[in-house]
Amino acid sequence: MLSLQKLTMLMGSKLLFHEIDLLINKSGRYGVVGANGTGKSTLFKLIANELQPTDGQIRKTKELKIGWLNQDHFKFDDELIINVVIRGNVALWSALTAKKELLQQKDFDEQAANELAELEEVIQHENGYTAESNAEDILVGLGVKLDCHYDQLSSLSGGYKMRVLLAQSLFNNPDILLLDEPTNHLDIMTTQWLENYLIKNYNGILLFISHDRDFLNNLSTHILDLDYGDIRLYHGNYNKFCEKKQEIVEQKDKERSSSMKKIQDMQKFVDRFKAKASKARQAQSRMKMIDKIQLPEKEVSSRNKPYMNFNVLKQSGKNTLTVNSVSKSYGSRELYSNLKFNIRRGEKIAIIGHNGIGKSTLIKQLLNFVEGEDNDFIWGSDAKISYFSQDHHEQLKDNTTVYQWLRNLPLKVDDSEIRKTLGRMLFTKEQVNKNILSLSGGEAARVLLVRIILEKSNILIFDEPTNHMDLEAIESLQEALVSYQGTLLLVSHNRYFVSNVADRIFVMTEYGMKDHLGGYNDFISQYGEDYLCGKWLKSSEISSSRS
């Protein structure tokens, strides 16, 4: 159905991949992985005919429908949300639009009647009479409430607009579905819904880019790895891919080591006996053998893993934070009321819940960035806090270079430690002098992490830190937080990350907040994936309910 034939792609002078031959099978779910900048999104644009390859071709059956997560929501701002979704089926939307125009004609003659009959046939064939209900089901599953489906798209926030565009790409049930970071604007529960939907309801070719390890593992049947200027196919999920790739690297290293040892042994013989007449012929023979031995190429991976280590200069008191009562409303909308909890030194707490429920607001209130109706809380003795905002522009807004921005901070470190930490976080000499206003999302995240590493705080507050990070950076951050000796308060929608880092879970709901003393996997084992169902929300187990 879809094949890459001698596909080569250059971006400027950079070679992304060269002479790729690959067959993509029907009903496969292909996770596309690789370091940032290796060409994952470019590959999608080539498949969708948004770009033309430097050489080679992509062959696919002409009648195949391609669904692609559209990132440009501005062109739909003035349209009804339900219509934006139905637009995902181009044939149906064209027929519905033509039918509406036809019925508005004053003179409805025989020709118009025939055209209407043809349009009705297309609408019926494309399931047009159930289109709105089908679109509503997808929107509700993605967390877009039913009562706003007939509002304009412009009424939604950027994150919810992206959910509508995701619903648009799913609506047509295309033969090939391309999803580029579909979980970036989704909370944990909606990510779980999307995962289940794609497994149970989508039967075409799925290619998706994701930095969410659980999403990759649970969804993928194959992995396409962009590395070494190549695209290599692996069978199985992401964990199996990691195991297989490591086996291949180790096998090549063994082959290379074996060949080098053979060369060294023969060279020793040649050096020892080349001047001895009785052994000269044997020495000459070994010299010829050395020339014929071809060492396996040592490939250089495009993947680089940053090094992170969050040290604590001085520990805080045992009672890190005491919250007697915090409440926050925006106008008539109440986010949370009378929340109460205590945090002790060394705890690693993840705050989860639907988007818009108040997770980021709660963090900002505890940092005194926003003021609520109740603000009765106190940080413990010697508390030193470092904060990572999900909106990088909140903290990176000066017109200066990466190095100078860090140098201007009140850090108790010398110049060499700043430069050494930047190097460990994969900043080259050129990137150190890059203006922070022009940084990519991944670069901006790493700059903020450099600052936090240098601050050596005993309390870390992270709001969606894995957004824009590649898998290698996420893994490094995860390892650093597991080893961290201070206190952590974390907001994240990345299930794998949360399950490996947090030892306590705050679940924020519309009925209050549940405090679970245990990790995410333990929480799921007790309540299941559908833990935000109405029955659970209304149960007496919610520990801090609204007044």
XYZ file of C-alpha atoms in Angstrom:
547
model
C 0.000 0.000 0.000
C 2.830 2.404 0.824
C 6.461 2.017 -0.208
C 9.605 4.133 -0.123
C 11.895 3.550 -3.084
C 15.470 4.891 -3.048
C 14.140 7.826 -1.014
C 16.713 10.544 -0.350
C 16.122 13.855 1.404
C 18.408 16.829 1.890
C 17.455 19.898 3.940
C 19.926 22.538 2.838
C 23.300 20.845 3.141
C 22.111 18.369 5.772
C 21.414 14.799 4.648
C 18.418 13.418 6.549
C 18.231 9.997 4.895
C 19.709 8.352 1.817
C 18.304 5.783 -0.661
C 15.702 4.319 1.683
C 13.810 1.228 0.502
C 10.909 0.401 2.794
C 7.509 -1.274 2.572
C 4.773 -0.150 4.970
C 2.130 -2.838 5.503
C -1.607 -2.386 5.932
C -2.919 -2.335 9.517
C 0.543 -1.755 10.984
C 1.010 0.851 13.707
C 4.441 2.388 13.178
C 6.066 4.449 15.899
C 8.542 6.855 14.284
C 11.496 7.646 16.561
C 14.779 9.513 16.322
C 16.604 12.481 17.790
C 15.230 15.975 17.167
C 16.244 17.146 13.692
C 16.643 13.713 12.081
C 13.674 14.195 9.726
C 10.637 12.589 11.404
C 8.218 15.405 10.553
C 9.846 15.797 7.126
C 9.065 12.136 6.393
C 5.381 12.832 7.144
C 5.382 15.840 4.820
C 6.840 13.675 2.053
C 4.144 11.016 2.514
C 1.429 13.702 2.500
C 2.900 15.337 -0.651
C 3.618 18.534 1.278
C 7.285 18.197 0.236
C 9.053 16.560 -2.692
C 12.067 14.281 -2.067
C 15.545 15.168 -3.260
C 15.618 11.803 -5.017
C 13.619 8.582 -5.123
C 9.889 8.308 -4.663
C 7.017 7.315 -2.392
C 4.520 5.015 -4.060
C 0.976 4.598 -2.795
C -2.350 3.605 -4.300
C -4.040 6.679 -5.807
C -7.371 6.244 -4.030
C -5.788 6.038 -0.580
C -7.095 8.637 1.866
C -4.486 10.319 4.056
C -5.366 11.809 7.421
C -2.836 14.198 8.919
C -2.967 16.070 12.202
C -3.218 19.660 10.953
C -1.207 22.035 13.128
C -2.717 25.234 11.654
C -5.936 25.867 13.581
C -6.148 29.584 12.709
C -7.741 29.003 9.285
C -10.702 27.279 11.007
C -11.166 29.832 13.813
C -14.451 31.208 12.425
C -16.031 27.779 11.859
C -18.205 25.695 14.169
C -16.239 23.074 16.054
C -18.451 20.235 14.767
C -17.917 21.396 11.171
C -14.145 21.542 11.608
C -14.241 17.855 12.503
C -16.556 16.844 9.636
C -14.199 18.647 7.243
C -11.855 15.725 7.869
C -13.897 13.797 5.286
C -13.251 15.938 2.216
C -15.724 14.110 -0.042
C -18.507 14.334 2.535
C -17.861 17.994 3.346
C -17.833 18.914 -0.352
C -21.149 17.085 -0.884
C -22.774 18.696 2.166
C -21.613 22.168 1.086
C -22.823 21.647 -2.499
C -26.179 20.331 -1.232
C -26.664 23.408 0.958
C -25.917 25.748 -1.970
C -28.192 23.736 -4.271
C -31.153 23.901 -1.890
C -30.762 27.692 -1.675
C -31.354 28.086 -5.422
C -34.625 29.817 -6.342
C -35.136 27.838 -9.555
C -34.947 24.156 -8.691
C -35.188 22.444 -12.095
C -34.698 18.829 -13.242
C -30.929 19.267 -13.551
C -30.756 20.488 -9.944
C -32.849 17.495 -8.855
C -30.408 15.118 -10.561
C -27.443 16.868 -8.946
C -29.158 16.622 -5.564
C -29.729 12.881 -6.058
C -26.033 12.391 -6.859
C -25.011 14.401 -3.804
C -27.386 12.387 -1.591
C -25.720 9.217 -2.859
C -22.273 10.546 -1.883
C -23.553 11.673 1.536
C -25.093 8.272 2.204
C -21.955 6.449 1.029
C -19.781 8.610 3.344
C -22.111 8.023 6.356
C -23.183 11.650 6.260
C -26.419 11.083 8.183
C -24.506 9.935 11.261
C -21.604 12.356 10.734
C -22.520 14.760 13.518
C -23.057 12.047 16.133
C -19.798 10.316 15.100
C -17.933 13.625 15.314
C -19.466 14.298 18.742
C -18.308 10.897 20.039
C -14.717 11.595 18.991
C -14.764 15.132 20.418
C -16.164 13.970 23.762
C -13.549 11.211 23.911
C -10.859 13.845 23.403
C -12.254 15.923 26.258
C -14.137 18.573 24.252
C -17.433 18.998 26.087
C -20.714 18.437 24.232
C -22.175 21.839 25.074
C -19.520 23.689 23.053
C -19.556 21.619 19.834
C -21.624 24.256 18.024
C -19.462 27.175 19.158
C -16.760 28.643 16.949
C -13.315 27.091 17.148
C -11.930 30.470 18.250
C -13.773 30.036 21.584
C -11.304 27.316 22.637
C -7.775 27.594 24.036
C -4.824 26.525 21.881
C -4.593 23.088 23.507
C -8.287 22.337 22.932
C -8.108 23.612 19.354
C -5.446 20.966 18.756
C -7.842 18.334 20.118
C -10.428 19.418 17.562
C -7.858 19.108 14.770
C -6.930 15.666 16.104
C -10.629 14.739 15.939
C -10.636 16.022 12.341
C -7.780 13.686 11.389
C -9.543 10.712 13.044
C -13.005 11.456 11.658
C -12.430 10.318 8.075
C -11.065 6.933 9.203
C -8.311 7.381 6.567
C -6.280 4.593 4.966
C -3.075 6.262 6.195
C -3.085 8.294 9.408
C -0.110 10.541 10.243
C 0.053 11.821 13.824
C 2.928 14.117 14.802
C 3.174 14.327 18.604
C -0.590 13.820 19.120
C -0.316 13.643 22.939
C 1.503 16.976 23.380
C -1.673 18.838 24.381
C -3.477 15.898 26.002
C -3.768 15.028 29.675
C -3.153 11.488 30.923
C -6.808 10.421 30.686
C -7.292 11.729 27.137
C -4.028 10.123 26.024
C -5.381 6.813 27.347
C -8.637 7.325 25.420
C -6.776 8.103 22.178
C -4.563 5.063 22.617
C -7.571 2.763 23.083
C -9.438 4.400 20.194
C -6.559 3.844 17.773
C -6.126 0.210 18.853
C -9.816 -0.704 18.725
C -11.296 1.550 16.044
C -8.602 2.343 13.509
C -7.666 -0.353 10.986
C -5.506 1.535 8.477
C -1.799 2.334 8.389
C -0.830 4.447 11.381
C 2.453 6.342 11.509
C 2.960 8.398 14.644
C 5.717 10.418 16.264
C 5.713 10.465 20.043
C 8.070 11.042 22.953
C 5.651 9.295 25.334
C 7.219 5.896 26.007
C 4.004 4.254 27.258
C 2.107 5.525 24.214
C 4.830 4.085 21.951
C 4.909 0.754 23.775
C 1.164 0.230 23.987
C 0.333 1.348 20.459
C 3.178 0.408 18.116
C 3.476 -2.903 16.278
C 6.600 -1.657 14.467
C 9.238 1.016 14.997
C 10.797 3.160 12.266
C 14.127 4.398 13.596
C 15.682 7.476 11.972
C 19.388 7.304 12.742
C 22.745 7.133 10.940
C 21.118 8.877 7.931
C 18.913 5.807 7.518
C 15.365 4.645 8.306
C 15.407 1.143 9.757
C 12.385 -1.042 10.456
C 12.045 -3.021 13.689
C 9.194 -5.372 14.595
C 7.511 -4.981 17.975
C 7.056 -2.068 20.361
C 9.542 0.493 21.608
C 11.002 -1.651 24.399
C 11.699 -4.499 21.966
C 13.254 -2.016 19.546
C 15.612 -0.731 22.268
C 16.666 -4.294 23.112
C 17.216 -5.245 19.461
C 19.120 -2.070 18.615
C 21.398 -2.569 21.604
C 22.017 -6.194 20.535
C 22.990 -5.016 17.043
C 25.367 -2.360 18.429
C 26.988 -4.888 20.779
C 27.314 -7.482 18.004
C 29.000 -4.963 15.685
C 31.349 -3.924 18.498
C 32.277 -7.573 19.081
C 32.890 -8.128 15.356
C 35.051 -5.035 15.186
C 37.012 -5.989 18.321
C 37.550 -9.521 16.983
C 38.809 -8.220 13.632
C 41.109 -5.697 15.313
C 42.571 -8.404 17.581
C 43.200 -10.612 14.545
C 44.978 -7.731 12.805
C 47.059 -6.982 15.912
C 48.115 -10.649 16.303
C 49.149 -10.921 12.655
C 50.935 -7.547 12.806
C 52.957 -8.778 15.802
C 54.015 -11.832 13.775
C 54.986 -9.626 10.805
C 56.975 -7.203 12.996
C 58.799 -10.099 14.647
C 59.649 -12.225 11.647
C 59.660 -9.990 8.530
C 63.461 -9.689 8.673
C 64.023 -13.416 9.283
C 64.612 -15.318 6.044
C 62.968 -18.569 7.208
C 59.765 -16.700 8.182
C 59.737 -13.973 5.525
C 57.231 -15.747 3.261
C 54.810 -16.309 6.169
C 55.213 -12.674 7.189
C 54.420 -11.538 3.628
C 51.329 -13.785 3.607
C 50.034 -12.272 6.826
C 50.628 -8.741 5.512
C 48.393 -9.563 2.527
C 45.753 -10.999 4.882
C 45.831 -7.808 6.962
C 45.168 -5.728 3.840
C 42.154 -7.886 2.970
C 40.475 -7.661 6.379
C 37.671 -5.089 6.363
C 36.755 -3.663 9.727
C 32.977 -3.249 10.289
C 32.127 0.451 10.082
C 31.684 2.164 13.432
C 28.452 4.104 12.890
C 27.973 7.404 14.676
C 24.450 7.729 16.074
C 22.556 11.001 15.818
C 21.250 10.324 19.317
C 22.896 12.178 22.186
C 21.854 11.880 25.791
C 22.314 14.936 28.021
C 23.739 14.493 31.506
C 21.635 15.811 34.394
C 22.310 15.755 38.103
C 20.245 17.799 40.571
C 22.364 18.278 43.660
C 21.083 19.785 46.926
C 23.298 22.409 48.582
C 21.357 22.337 51.876
C 18.357 20.223 52.881
C 15.037 21.800 53.834
C 13.188 21.133 57.074
C 11.294 17.837 57.453
C 7.933 19.550 56.897
C 8.483 21.003 53.448
C 5.007 22.475 52.853
C 1.860 22.775 54.981
C -1.351 23.719 53.154
C -4.221 24.503 55.512
C -6.576 25.875 52.863
C -6.139 27.088 49.308
C -8.953 28.082 46.942
C -9.009 29.632 43.502
C -11.756 30.919 41.204
C -11.854 32.855 37.953
C -15.044 34.874 38.024
C -17.928 32.454 38.622
C -15.767 29.451 37.738
C -14.347 27.689 40.773
C -11.196 25.669 40.075
C -10.682 24.261 43.564
C -11.758 25.043 47.086
C -10.395 24.392 50.584
C -7.582 22.065 49.465
C -5.526 20.742 52.383
C -2.350 18.663 52.344
C 1.148 18.353 53.796
C 4.374 17.534 51.977
C 7.386 16.095 53.781
C 11.016 16.331 52.770
C 12.065 13.888 50.047
C 8.568 13.137 48.719
C 8.084 13.092 44.953
C 4.517 14.037 44.131
C 2.818 14.041 40.734
C -0.304 16.167 40.201
C -2.594 14.709 37.530
C -6.071 15.536 36.239
C -7.942 16.843 33.215
C -6.587 19.860 31.355
C -8.080 23.053 32.762
C -8.774 21.540 36.191
C -6.233 23.867 37.880
C -2.964 21.909 38.171
C -0.696 24.692 36.895
C -2.727 27.326 38.751
C -2.280 25.468 42.048
C 1.482 25.395 41.540
C 1.568 29.110 40.722
C -0.533 29.907 43.767
C 1.900 27.990 45.993
C 4.715 30.014 44.408
C 2.781 33.282 45.024
C 2.587 33.980 41.277
C -1.217 34.099 41.497
C -3.442 34.892 44.457
C -6.477 32.836 45.407
C -9.476 33.373 47.648
C -7.740 31.289 50.359
C -3.940 31.386 50.622
C -3.318 29.640 53.944
C -0.077 27.729 53.347
C 3.498 27.906 54.587
C 6.787 26.567 53.248
C 9.077 24.903 55.784
C 12.445 26.082 57.030
C 15.358 26.490 54.601
C 13.103 25.905 51.595
C 14.871 26.772 48.346
C 12.691 26.323 45.276
C 13.493 25.945 41.578
C 10.569 26.209 39.136
C 10.233 24.876 35.576
C 7.319 26.499 33.741
C 5.578 24.713 30.874
C 5.490 28.086 29.113
C 9.199 28.650 28.538
C 8.593 32.261 27.531
C 7.567 33.070 31.104
C 11.216 32.700 32.071
C 13.092 33.090 28.768
C 12.028 36.527 27.567
C 15.252 38.576 27.566
C 16.983 39.589 24.345
C 20.318 37.962 25.185
C 22.394 34.850 24.555
C 22.077 31.508 26.332
C 25.357 31.991 28.192
C 24.700 35.619 29.128
C 21.191 34.809 30.403
C 22.664 32.241 32.783
C 25.560 34.550 33.727
C 23.067 37.300 34.684
C 21.238 35.042 37.155
C 22.110 35.227 40.875
C 23.937 31.888 40.781
C 26.692 31.048 43.239
C 28.823 29.312 40.611
C 31.803 30.342 38.508
C 32.076 30.702 34.750
C 33.676 27.281 34.235
C 30.794 25.462 35.972
C 28.235 27.233 33.774
C 30.113 26.250 30.614
C 30.691 22.671 31.821
C 26.986 22.231 32.624
C 25.989 23.665 29.244
C 28.291 21.142 27.573
C 26.767 18.267 29.536
C 23.359 19.468 28.369
C 24.554 19.194 24.729
C 25.049 22.895 23.978
C 27.863 23.458 21.492
C 30.085 26.553 21.466
C 27.872 28.053 18.761
C 24.626 27.293 20.604
C 25.921 28.890 23.818
C 25.969 32.208 21.936
C 22.501 31.714 20.418
C 19.799 34.274 21.288
C 17.350 32.705 23.736
C 14.395 34.226 21.853
C 15.236 32.013 18.841
C 15.594 28.711 20.716
C 13.560 25.663 19.752
C 11.254 24.115 22.357
C 13.774 21.401 23.195
C 16.664 23.875 23.467
C 14.632 26.192 25.705
C 13.766 23.283 28.015
C 17.448 22.362 28.318
C 18.419 25.959 29.147
C 15.876 26.014 31.987
C 17.225 22.688 33.233
C 20.791 24.060 33.199
C 19.615 26.902 35.432
C 17.920 24.472 37.838
C 20.998 22.214 37.969
C 23.181 25.204 38.875
C 20.745 26.490 41.538
C 21.144 23.298 43.634
C 17.711 23.750 45.244
C 16.121 21.389 47.759
C 12.626 21.690 46.203
C 11.911 21.257 42.500
C 8.562 22.245 40.972
C 8.176 21.043 37.383
C 5.177 21.849 35.169
C 5.070 19.583 32.088
C 8.863 19.343 31.732
C 8.840 16.634 29.041
C 7.014 18.710 26.410
C 9.360 19.288 23.443
C 11.987 16.871 24.790
C 13.166 13.848 22.813
C 13.193 10.390 24.367
C 16.882 10.574 25.309
C 16.440 13.851 27.217
C 13.313 12.535 28.950
C 15.172 9.402 30.042
C 18.042 11.488 31.400
C 15.655 13.776 33.308
C 13.816 10.773 34.710
C 17.035 9.203 35.992
C 18.139 12.497 37.557
C 14.822 12.987 39.372
C 14.810 9.419 40.681
C 18.259 10.085 42.195
C 17.334 13.558 43.472
C 17.614 13.880 47.279
C 15.214 16.807 47.639
C 11.439 17.251 47.311
C 9.641 17.175 43.963
C 6.233 18.525 42.898
C 5.513 17.476 39.315
C 2.728 18.126 36.793
C 2.974 15.770 33.815
C 0.791 13.927 31.300
C 3.555 11.419 30.512
C 2.441 8.169 32.170
C 5.789 6.377 31.895
C 7.602 9.367 33.345
C 5.136 9.787 36.220
C 5.089 6.067 37.059
C 8.898 5.952 37.300
C 9.420 9.186 39.250
C 6.500 9.819 41.636
C 5.871 8.041 44.951
C 2.676 9.985 45.762
C -0.190 11.092 43.511
C -2.508 14.109 43.786
C -5.559 13.624 41.520
C -7.393 16.904 40.895
C -11.047 16.520 39.911
C -14.123 18.706 39.662
C -15.185 17.359 43.064
C -11.916 18.005 44.864
C -8.531 16.331 45.173
C -7.595 12.762 46.049
C -4.288 12.193 47.812
C -2.915 8.725 47.014
C 0.052 7.587 49.101
C 1.756 5.459 46.470
C 3.014 5.562 42.907
C 1.035 5.849 39.684
C 1.072 2.120 38.886
C -0.218 1.333 42.371
C -2.935 3.955 41.893
C -3.986 2.427 38.546
C -4.020 -1.090 40.013
C -6.582 0.102 42.567
C -8.807 2.312 40.428
C -8.196 1.238 36.827
C -7.571 3.446 33.807
C -11.086 4.926 33.972
C -10.507 6.416 37.415
C -12.155 9.721 36.503
C -15.540 8.174 35.783
C -18.522 9.885 37.406
C -18.986 7.159 40.021
C -15.402 7.466 41.239
C -15.498 11.261 41.227
C -18.594 11.385 43.417
C -17.412 8.722 45.864
C -16.536 9.486 49.464
C -12.915 8.635 48.675
C -12.269 12.165 47.431
C -10.299 13.478 50.377
C -10.693 17.203 49.844
C -14.069 18.173 48.393
C -15.594 21.468 47.475
C -17.448 23.467 50.079
